[in-house]
Short mmCIF file of C-alpha atoms in Angstrom, two decimals:
data_model
loop_
_atom_site.label_atom_id
_atom_site.label_comp_id
_atom_site.label_asym_id
_atom_site.label_seq_id
_atom_site.Cartn_x
_atom_site.Cartn_y
_atom_site.Cartn_z
CA MET A 18 3.09 23.32 -3.81
CA ASP A 19 -0.03 25.11 -2.68
CA PHE A 20 -1.91 22.44 -0.75
CA PRO A 21 -4.49 23.53 1.83
CA VAL A 22 -3.34 23.11 5.44
CA ALA A 23 -5.28 19.93 6.10
CA GLY A 24 -5.31 18.74 2.55
CA PHE A 25 -3.29 15.96 1.05
CA LEU A 26 -3.71 12.32 1.90
CA LEU A 27 -0.55 10.98 3.52
CA LEU A 28 0.54 7.51 2.58
CA SER A 29 1.01 5.29 5.62
CA PRO A 30 2.08 1.69 6.03
CA LYS A 31 -0.74 -0.66 6.90
CA PRO A 32 -0.91 -1.09 10.71
CA VAL A 33 -0.23 -4.54 12.06
CA MET A 34 -2.56 -6.05 14.64
CA PRO A 35 -0.66 -6.98 17.83
CA PRO A 36 -0.58 -10.79 18.24
CA GLU A 37 -3.22 -12.38 20.47
CA LEU A 38 -5.15 -9.09 20.80
CA GLU A 39 -8.51 -7.99 19.45
CA LEU A 40 -10.11 -4.59 19.15
CA TYR A 41 -13.02 -3.69 21.37
CA ASP A 42 -16.29 -3.68 19.39
CA THR A 43 -16.79 -0.03 20.35
CA SER A 44 -14.38 2.89 20.26
CA ILE A 45 -14.08 6.39 21.63
CA CYS A 46 -13.99 9.23 19.11
CA THR A 47 -12.62 12.58 20.26
CA ILE A 48 -11.70 15.79 18.45
CA ARG A 49 -8.22 17.23 18.99
CA ASP A 50 -6.16 19.99 17.40
CA PHE A 51 -4.71 19.06 14.01
CA ARG A 52 -1.12 19.83 15.06
CA ASP A 53 -1.46 18.00 18.38
CA ILE A 54 -2.45 14.84 16.50
CA GLN A 55 0.54 15.18 14.18
CA ILE A 56 2.89 15.41 17.16
CA ALA A 57 1.13 12.44 18.79
CA ILE A 58 1.66 10.40 15.63
CA SER A 59 5.37 11.22 15.61
CA LYS A 60 5.83 10.41 19.32
CA GLY A 61 3.41 7.48 19.53
CA THR A 62 1.74 8.81 22.68
CA ILE A 63 -0.58 11.58 23.86
CA ASP A 64 -1.81 12.67 27.28
CA PHE A 65 -4.65 15.19 27.46
CA THR A 66 -7.49 16.37 29.71
CA GLU A 67 -11.08 16.69 28.48
CA ASN A 68 -13.70 18.89 30.17
CA LYS A 69 -16.20 16.07 30.15
CA ARG A 70 -16.67 12.96 32.25
CA TRP A 71 -15.83 9.87 30.19
CA VAL A 72 -17.65 7.56 32.59
CA ALA A 73 -18.71 4.97 30.01
CA ALA A 74 -15.24 4.93 28.46
CA LYS A 75 -13.60 4.33 31.85
CA ARG A 76 -16.01 1.48 32.54
CA MET A 77 -15.24 -0.07 29.16
CA LEU A 78 -11.49 0.14 29.87
CA ASP A 79 -11.85 -1.27 33.39
CA GLU A 80 -13.93 -4.18 32.15
CA SER A 81 -11.63 -5.08 29.27
CA ASP A 82 -8.84 -7.63 29.59
CA PRO A 83 -5.56 -5.87 28.57
CA GLN A 84 -4.12 -9.26 27.65
CA LYS A 85 -6.87 -9.90 25.12
CA THR A 86 -8.47 -6.65 23.98
CA ILE A 87 -7.58 -3.08 23.03
CA LEU A 88 -9.91 -0.14 23.63
CA PRO A 89 -9.25 2.17 20.64
CA VAL A 90 -9.55 5.94 20.86
CA LEU A 91 -9.97 7.65 17.48
CA LEU A 92 -8.38 11.08 17.08
CA ALA A 93 -10.21 13.45 14.74
CA ASP A 94 -8.79 16.81 13.66
CA SER A 95 -10.68 19.96 14.54
CA THR A 96 -10.20 21.80 11.25
CA LYS A 97 -13.62 23.18 10.39
CA GLU A 98 -13.76 22.16 6.74
CA GLN A 99 -11.53 19.06 6.77
CA ARG A 100 -12.64 17.34 9.95
CA GLY A 101 -11.76 13.66 9.77
CA ILE A 102 -10.10 10.74 11.52
CA MET A 103 -6.30 11.05 11.46
CA ALA A 104 -5.08 8.45 13.95
CA TRP A 105 -6.01 6.06 16.71
CA GLY A 106 -4.32 4.90 19.89
CA ARG A 107 -4.66 2.32 22.63
CA ALA A 108 -6.28 3.69 25.79
CA SER A 109 -3.84 2.88 28.59
CA LYS A 110 -5.42 4.96 31.36
CA ILE A 111 -8.63 6.96 31.89
CA GLU A 112 -9.06 8.98 35.09
CA VAL A 113 -12.44 10.62 35.75
CA THR A 114 -12.88 13.42 38.31
CA ASP A 115 -15.91 15.56 39.17
CA SER A 116 -15.81 17.54 35.92
CA GLN A 117 -12.85 16.32 33.85
CA THR A 118 -11.24 13.25 32.36
CA ARG A 119 -7.56 12.58 31.83
CA ILE A 120 -6.81 10.26 28.91
CA MET A 121 -3.48 8.58 28.17
CA LEU A 122 -3.00 6.88 24.82
CA GLU A 123 -0.13 4.69 23.65
CA ASP A 124 0.85 2.99 20.38
CA ILE A 125 -0.69 5.80 18.33
CA LYS A 126 -0.85 4.96 14.64
CA GLU A 127 -1.74 7.12 11.69
CA ILE A 128 -4.82 5.82 9.88
CA PRO A 129 -4.11 5.22 6.18
CA ALA A 130 -7.26 7.12 5.19
CA ARG A 131 -9.13 10.08 6.64
CA PRO A 132 -12.87 9.51 6.36
CA LEU A 133 -15.13 12.12 7.87
CA ILE A 134 -16.56 11.53 11.32
CA SER A 135 -19.94 11.10 9.65
CA ALA A 136 -18.67 7.71 8.48
CA LEU A 137 -18.84 6.52 12.10
CA CYS A 138 -21.88 4.83 13.57
CA CYS A 139 -22.85 6.14 17.01
CA GLN A 140 -23.17 3.17 19.35
CA ARG A 141 -26.01 4.73 21.32
CA THR A 142 -28.33 5.58 18.42
CA GLN A 143 -27.00 3.20 15.75
CA GLU A 144 -27.03 6.12 13.33
CA PHE A 145 -24.14 7.68 11.44
CA LEU A 146 -22.86 10.81 13.13
CA SER A 147 -24.24 13.95 11.56
CA SER A 148 -22.36 17.22 11.23
CA GLU A 149 -24.42 18.57 14.13
CA ASP A 150 -23.36 15.63 16.32
CA GLN A 151 -19.60 15.96 15.88
CA ARG A 152 -18.56 16.65 19.45
CA ASN A 153 -15.48 15.91 21.52
CA TYR A 154 -16.68 12.62 22.98
CA ARG A 155 -18.68 9.95 21.25
CA ILE A 156 -18.85 6.18 21.65
CA VAL A 157 -18.95 4.63 18.18
CA ASP A 158 -18.80 1.20 16.60
CA THR A 159 -15.15 0.42 15.88
CA PRO A 160 -14.77 1.08 12.14
CA GLU A 161 -13.17 -1.39 9.75
CA PHE A 162 -10.64 1.17 8.55
CA VAL A 163 -8.70 1.14 11.82
CA TYR A 164 -6.73 -1.88 10.64
CA ASP A 165 -7.82 -2.30 7.04
CA ALA A 166 -5.82 -0.31 4.51
CA PRO A 167 -8.09 1.70 2.21
CA LYS A 168 -9.08 0.29 -1.14
CA THR A 169 -8.64 2.48 -4.20
CA PHE A 170 -11.47 2.98 -6.66
CA LEU A 171 -11.25 4.50 -10.13
CA LEU A 172 -14.00 7.03 -10.70
CA THR A 173 -14.29 8.23 -14.27
CA TRP A 174 -14.96 11.72 -15.59
CA ASN A 175 -15.86 12.61 -19.15
CA PRO A 176 -16.18 16.42 -19.44
CA LYS A 177 -18.44 15.92 -22.49
CA LYS A 178 -20.96 13.79 -20.59
CA ASP A 179 -20.48 14.30 -16.85
CA VAL A 180 -19.69 17.33 -14.71
CA PRO A 181 -18.63 20.31 -16.88
CA ILE A 182 -14.95 21.18 -16.83
CA GLU A 183 -15.80 24.61 -15.40
CA ARG A 184 -17.28 22.94 -12.30
CA LEU A 185 -14.11 20.96 -11.59
CA GLN A 186 -11.97 24.04 -12.21
CA LYS A 187 -14.02 25.87 -9.61
CA ILE A 188 -13.60 22.99 -7.12
CA ARG A 189 -9.85 23.01 -7.76
CA GLN A 190 -9.68 26.71 -6.92
CA GLU A 191 -11.66 26.08 -3.72
CA LEU A 192 -9.16 23.39 -2.71
CA ILE A 193 -6.24 25.74 -3.39
CA GLU A 194 -7.89 28.31 -1.11
CA GLY A 195 -8.22 25.73 1.68
CA GLU A 196 -11.92 25.02 1.34
CA SER A 197 -13.49 21.58 1.09
CA SER A 198 -15.80 20.28 -1.58
CA GLU A 199 -17.99 17.22 -1.94
CA LEU A 200 -20.12 15.77 -4.71
CA ASP A 201 -22.30 12.76 -5.45
CA TRP A 202 -20.56 10.69 -8.13
CA THR A 203 -21.48 7.59 -10.10
CA CYS A 204 -19.92 4.54 -8.45
CA TYR A 205 -20.95 1.02 -9.43
CA SER A 206 -18.99 -0.75 -6.67
CA THR A 207 -22.11 -0.91 -4.51
CA ASN A 208 -20.99 -3.92 -2.47
CA LYS A 209 -17.32 -2.99 -2.18
CA ALA A 210 -16.94 0.74 -1.49
CA ARG A 211 -16.82 1.74 2.17
CA PRO A 212 -16.50 5.08 3.94
CA GLY A 213 -12.82 5.92 4.11
CA ASP A 214 -11.83 4.22 0.88
CA ARG A 215 -9.99 6.51 -1.49
CA PHE A 216 -10.60 7.31 -5.13
CA LEU A 217 -8.61 8.46 -8.12
CA MET A 218 -10.49 10.47 -10.73
CA LEU A 219 -9.67 9.30 -14.26
CA ARG A 220 -10.31 11.72 -17.12
CA LEU A 221 -11.65 9.98 -20.24
CA GLY A 222 -13.35 11.08 -23.46
CA GLY A 223 -10.51 12.46 -25.50
CA GLU A 224 -7.10 13.95 -24.79
CA PRO A 225 -5.67 14.76 -22.41
CA ARG A 226 -6.57 11.53 -20.60
CA GLY A 227 -5.26 10.45 -17.22
CA ILE A 228 -5.59 10.90 -13.45
CA VAL A 229 -6.68 14.42 -12.50
CA GLY A 230 -7.83 14.19 -8.87
CA CYS A 231 -8.20 12.18 -5.69
CA GLY A 232 -10.15 12.07 -2.44
CA TRP A 233 -12.25 9.87 -0.17
CA LEU A 234 -15.54 8.04 -0.41
CA ARG A 235 -17.74 9.37 2.38
CA SER A 236 -20.69 7.02 2.16
CA TYR A 237 -21.83 3.68 0.86
CA SER A 238 -22.91 3.72 -2.75
CA GLU A 239 -26.61 4.38 -3.12
CA ALA A 240 -28.88 4.17 -6.17
CA SER A 241 -30.51 7.36 -7.36
CA GLU A 242 -34.30 7.38 -7.14
CA ASP A 243 -34.49 9.04 -10.57
CA ASP A 244 -32.30 6.85 -12.77
CA HIS A 245 -31.32 4.05 -10.35
CA THR A 246 -27.65 4.87 -10.92
CA PRO A 247 -25.55 3.90 -7.86
CA ARG A 248 -23.70 6.88 -6.47
CA ALA A 249 -21.24 7.65 -3.72
CA ASN A 250 -20.74 10.87 -1.82
CA ILE A 251 -17.10 11.89 -2.33
CA LEU A 252 -14.85 14.41 -0.60
CA TRP A 253 -12.24 15.94 -2.89
CA ASP A 254 -8.70 16.13 -1.59
CA TRP A 255 -6.87 17.51 -4.62
CA ILE A 256 -7.27 18.27 -8.33
CA VAL A 257 -4.33 19.06 -10.60
CA ASP A 258 -4.40 21.24 -13.70
CA LEU A 259 -7.06 19.46 -15.75
CA ASP A 260 -4.92 19.79 -18.87
CA GLN A 261 -1.96 18.08 -17.14
CA PRO A 262 -3.20 14.70 -15.89
CA LEU A 263 -0.90 11.84 -14.90
CA ASN A 264 -0.88 9.21 -17.66
CA PRO A 265 -1.15 5.97 -15.61
CA ARG A 266 0.20 3.86 -18.48
CA THR A 267 3.64 5.35 -17.84
CA ILE A 268 3.76 3.90 -14.30
CA ALA A 269 5.94 0.81 -13.90
CA GLY A 270 3.79 -2.28 -13.60
CA ALA A 271 0.59 -0.46 -14.54
CA GLU A 272 1.14 -0.04 -18.27
CA GLY A 273 -0.87 -3.18 -19.09
CA TYR A 274 -3.84 -2.34 -16.88
CA LYS A 275 -7.17 -1.51 -18.54
CA TRP A 276 -7.28 2.26 -18.07
CA SER A 277 -10.55 2.72 -19.95
CA PRO A 278 -13.09 1.13 -17.59
CA GLN A 279 -16.65 0.72 -18.81
CA GLN A 280 -18.10 1.87 -15.49
CA SER A 281 -17.16 4.45 -12.89
CA GLY A 282 -16.18 2.89 -9.57
CA THR A 283 -13.91 0.02 -10.61
CA GLU A 284 -11.68 -1.17 -7.77
CA LEU A 285 -8.03 -0.71 -8.71
CA ASN A 286 -6.04 -3.92 -8.84
CA GLU A 287 -4.42 -4.46 -5.43
CA GLU A 288 -1.13 -5.48 -7.05
CA ILE A 289 -0.60 -2.03 -8.53
CA SER A 290 -2.72 0.26 -6.33
CA GLU A 291 0.10 1.36 -4.00
CA THR A 292 2.54 1.97 -6.86
CA VAL A 293 -0.06 4.01 -8.73
CA TRP A 294 -0.89 5.96 -5.58
CA LEU A 295 2.79 6.71 -4.88
CA ALA A 296 3.27 7.90 -8.47
CA TRP A 297 0.18 10.11 -8.16
CA VAL A 298 1.49 11.68 -4.93
CA ALA A 299 4.86 12.34 -6.60
CA TRP A 300 3.07 13.85 -9.61
CA VAL A 301 0.99 16.18 -7.43
CA GLU A 302 4.02 17.22 -5.38
CA ARG A 303 6.08 17.75 -8.56
CA ASP A 304 8.74 15.41 -7.15
CA GLY A 305 10.69 14.45 -10.26
CA GLU A 306 13.19 12.24 -8.42
CA ARG A 307 10.55 10.01 -6.85
CA LEU A 308 8.47 10.04 -10.01
CA GLY A 309 11.45 8.94 -12.06
CA ASP A 310 11.89 5.91 -9.81
CA LEU A 311 8.23 4.91 -10.29
CA LEU A 312 7.82 5.36 -14.02
CA HIS A 313 8.41 2.60 -16.55
CA PRO A 314 11.83 2.95 -18.26
CA GLU A 315 10.17 2.75 -21.66
CA PHE A 316 7.90 5.75 -21.05
CA LEU A 317 10.44 8.06 -22.68
CA LYS A 318 9.72 6.40 -26.00
CA ASP A 319 6.05 7.21 -25.72
CA GLU A 320 4.40 10.22 -27.27
CA ASP A 321 3.49 11.43 -23.80
CA LYS A 322 7.08 12.06 -22.70
CA SER A 323 6.72 15.83 -23.08
CA GLN A 324 4.51 16.09 -19.99
CA PHE A 325 7.36 14.77 -17.81
CA SER A 326 10.20 16.84 -19.29
CA GLU A 327 10.13 19.46 -16.57
CA LEU A 328 9.99 16.87 -13.78
CA VAL A 329 12.19 13.92 -14.65
CA VAL A 330 15.38 15.61 -15.70
CA GLU A 331 19.05 15.16 -14.79
CA SER A 332 21.69 17.76 -15.60
CA SER A 333 24.57 16.67 -17.82
CA GLU A 334 28.18 17.25 -16.77
CA ASN A 335 29.10 17.64 -20.46
CA THR A 336 26.73 20.56 -20.99
CA VAL A 337 28.49 23.93 -21.16
CA SER A 338 26.30 27.01 -20.82
CA SER A 339 26.52 30.50 -19.46
CA LEU A 340 22.83 30.35 -18.61
CA GLU A 341 21.20 28.77 -15.56
CA GLY A 342 17.70 27.45 -15.21
CA ARG A 343 17.31 25.92 -18.68
CA PHE A 344 15.69 22.47 -18.90
CA ILE A 345 18.24 19.92 -20.12
CA GLU A 346 17.01 16.42 -20.88
CA SER A 347 19.44 13.59 -20.21
CA TRP A 348 18.44 9.93 -20.16
CA SER A 349 20.49 7.53 -18.06
CA LYS A 350 20.20 4.35 -16.02
CA ARG A 351 19.37 4.74 -12.33
CA ARG A 352 19.02 2.36 -9.40
CA GLU A 353 15.48 1.34 -8.53
CA ARG A 354 14.24 2.10 -4.99
CA ASP A 355 11.35 0.23 -3.41
CA PRO A 356 9.04 2.82 -1.73
CA THR A 357 7.73 0.17 0.66
CA ASN A 358 11.20 -0.08 2.22
CA ARG A 359 11.06 3.62 3.09
CA ALA A 360 7.63 3.16 4.67
CA ARG A 361 8.86 0.20 6.75
CA CYS A 362 11.96 2.11 7.85
CA LEU A 363 9.92 5.09 9.08
CA ALA A 364 7.37 2.82 10.72
CA ARG A 365 10.17 1.54 12.96
CA TYR A 366 12.39 4.57 13.48
CA GLU A 367 10.03 7.58 12.86
CA ALA A 368 10.99 10.61 10.79
CA ARG A 369 13.89 11.79 12.97
CA CYS A 370 17.56 12.05 12.00
CA MET A 371 19.63 9.30 13.63
CA VAL A 372 22.73 11.50 13.49
CA CYS A 373 21.64 14.92 14.81
CA ASP A 374 18.17 14.01 16.21
CA MET A 375 16.50 16.67 14.08
CA SER A 376 12.74 16.37 13.35
CA PHE A 377 11.25 18.42 10.52
CA LEU A 378 7.83 18.20 12.17
CA GLU A 379 9.17 19.82 15.35
CA GLU A 380 11.16 22.43 13.41
CA TYR A 381 8.61 23.43 10.75
CA GLY A 382 5.21 22.18 11.87
CA GLU A 383 2.86 20.23 9.63
CA ILE A 384 4.78 20.92 6.41
CA GLY A 385 7.58 18.81 7.87
CA LEU A 386 5.41 15.81 8.71
CA ASN A 387 7.11 12.57 7.54
CA PHE A 388 9.81 14.52 5.67
CA ILE A 389 13.20 12.83 6.03
CA HIS A 390 15.82 11.10 3.87
CA VAL A 391 16.35 7.35 4.10
CA HIS A 392 20.01 6.34 4.04
CA HIS A 393 21.28 2.99 2.71
CA GLU A 394 24.02 1.86 5.09
CA GLN A 395 25.01 -0.56 2.36
CA PRO A 396 25.38 1.90 -0.55
CA LEU A 397 23.36 1.14 -3.66
CA GLY A 398 26.34 2.32 -5.69
CA GLY A 399 28.32 -0.63 -4.44
CA VAL A 400 25.86 -3.13 -5.92
CA THR A 401 27.64 -4.70 -8.90
CA HIS A 402 24.80 -6.61 -10.55
CA ALA A 403 21.73 -5.24 -12.29
CA ASP A 404 19.13 -7.15 -10.30
CA GLY A 405 19.77 -5.26 -7.07
CA VAL A 406 20.00 -6.70 -3.56
CA LEU A 407 17.59 -7.38 -0.74
CA TYR A 408 17.50 -4.70 1.93
CA HIS A 409 16.09 -5.25 5.40
CA ALA A 410 14.24 -2.02 6.09
CA SER A 411 14.97 -1.93 9.83
CA ASP A 412 18.64 -2.99 9.63
CA ASP A 413 20.03 -1.52 6.40
CA LEU A 414 17.95 1.67 6.09
CA LYS A 415 18.10 4.58 8.52
CA PRO A 416 16.35 7.98 8.57
CA VAL A 417 18.69 10.97 8.33
CA CYS A 418 18.19 14.65 7.56
CA PRO A 419 19.46 15.95 4.17
CA ASN A 420 22.48 17.69 5.75
CA CYS A 421 23.68 14.60 7.59
CA HIS A 422 22.89 12.45 4.56
CA ALA A 423 25.21 14.60 2.47
CA MET A 424 27.95 14.39 5.09
CA LEU A 425 27.69 10.59 5.25
CA HIS A 426 28.76 10.54 1.59
CA ASN A 427 30.82 13.75 1.31
CA GLY A 428 34.32 13.16 -0.07
CA LEU A 429 33.74 9.43 -0.56
CA ASP A 430 32.92 7.42 -3.65
CA ALA A 431 29.54 5.75 -3.08
CA ARG A 432 29.92 3.96 -6.42
CA LYS A 433 32.71 1.94 -4.81
CA GLY A 434 30.66 1.28 -1.69
CA GLU A 435 32.42 3.97 0.36
CA VAL A 436 30.29 5.61 3.05
CA ARG A 437 30.67 6.77 6.64
CA THR A 438 28.70 4.99 9.34
CA ILE A 439 26.14 6.87 11.37
CA ALA A 440 28.25 6.33 14.51
CA GLU A 441 31.32 7.81 12.78
CA LEU A 442 29.41 10.89 11.68
CA ARG A 443 28.01 11.38 15.19
CA ASP A 444 31.59 11.39 16.54
CA ILE A 445 32.76 13.81 13.83
CA ARG A 446 29.89 16.13 14.68
CA VAL A 447 30.60 16.02 18.43
CA GLN A 448 34.30 16.74 17.85
CA ALA A 449 33.52 19.65 15.51
CA LYS A 450 31.18 21.23 18.06
CA ALA A 451 33.78 20.77 20.80
CA ARG A 452 36.38 22.66 18.73
CA MET A 453 33.90 25.48 18.13
CA THR A 454 33.42 25.95 21.88
#
């Protein structure tokens, strides 16, 4: 997959406000290196020194009651074209010297959306930060998106009436090359859309119809002076091949939704927004396994099944061939997996193998961010009834790397509920290494 370095929107669980605590009305916004923020997210802490005196920030921290309030520090990435808020943390200590400031943050959480810094209102001037004012230290009004998960809006695109297809093809190529692109787009959700909310672009007006792109709303909707049409400034994150959109009617739970809205800017139903977003991410990443878990079982009977044939496919043991690499379609029953359980598991344990302690982020950099398998300590194969069982994300699910995941099941029959425990595999690994030395 050829995403730009700072490109695709990562799906994060909605942060939970600590009990009995409130956020300070103002926050500190600072720009850090993209990779440093990713490491801070994985560790939950960051300690850095800034060549500027954060006098006002220190005073705010000293005057706040740690038992009642949290002083948030927003971490923005320093990528030139994709600068935006990635995470925030609780300021635990601020030390100011003659020319520098040392800042220690704890409880760092990834923000579920990445609006540009220009979505922030500078506390001193009460104006939104401009591109010329994006510096390493600004005091801003604490934005709503720190704790509020982003809403999802459906923007519509008809190549016969709206932006020509050639324009979107050009934007797609710019995204592939790592550049950013923004546009003003019709959006009738004037009173609902906020900076940092995300959008899905829905292609209408003849086949092929479906979701072709995504990104963020950068500004409140505003009416055009010429035709009084409300518009929003949008930042594109990704556009797929415009002739290969994701048909949203094939997504489980979304098949009955009205996917031909009369106006651009309809807020997507909260009950299905996360499922639709997960399916879209799987579609963009060409992840057939995840996509297969999210699609409605009846989609294979639809006329659109051909667009999924190269993604959702399982090889057949009864197929004999001297060739390799052919697509072989085989339809079978499979156990459903709730993607929210994975999110809850990683929110507690982070993306680090509980057997060998391996982190893909530390080994491979940003391409390994949040990559890990989630292991069911109670095997799904041992479930005897069709309705499934309840899994407690923090007790029954554990993050493991693909190698250790394979070894937890290797030589055992998961269909009968046979599986090694994580403790057993740790011991096996230690004994094997001891024999090698």
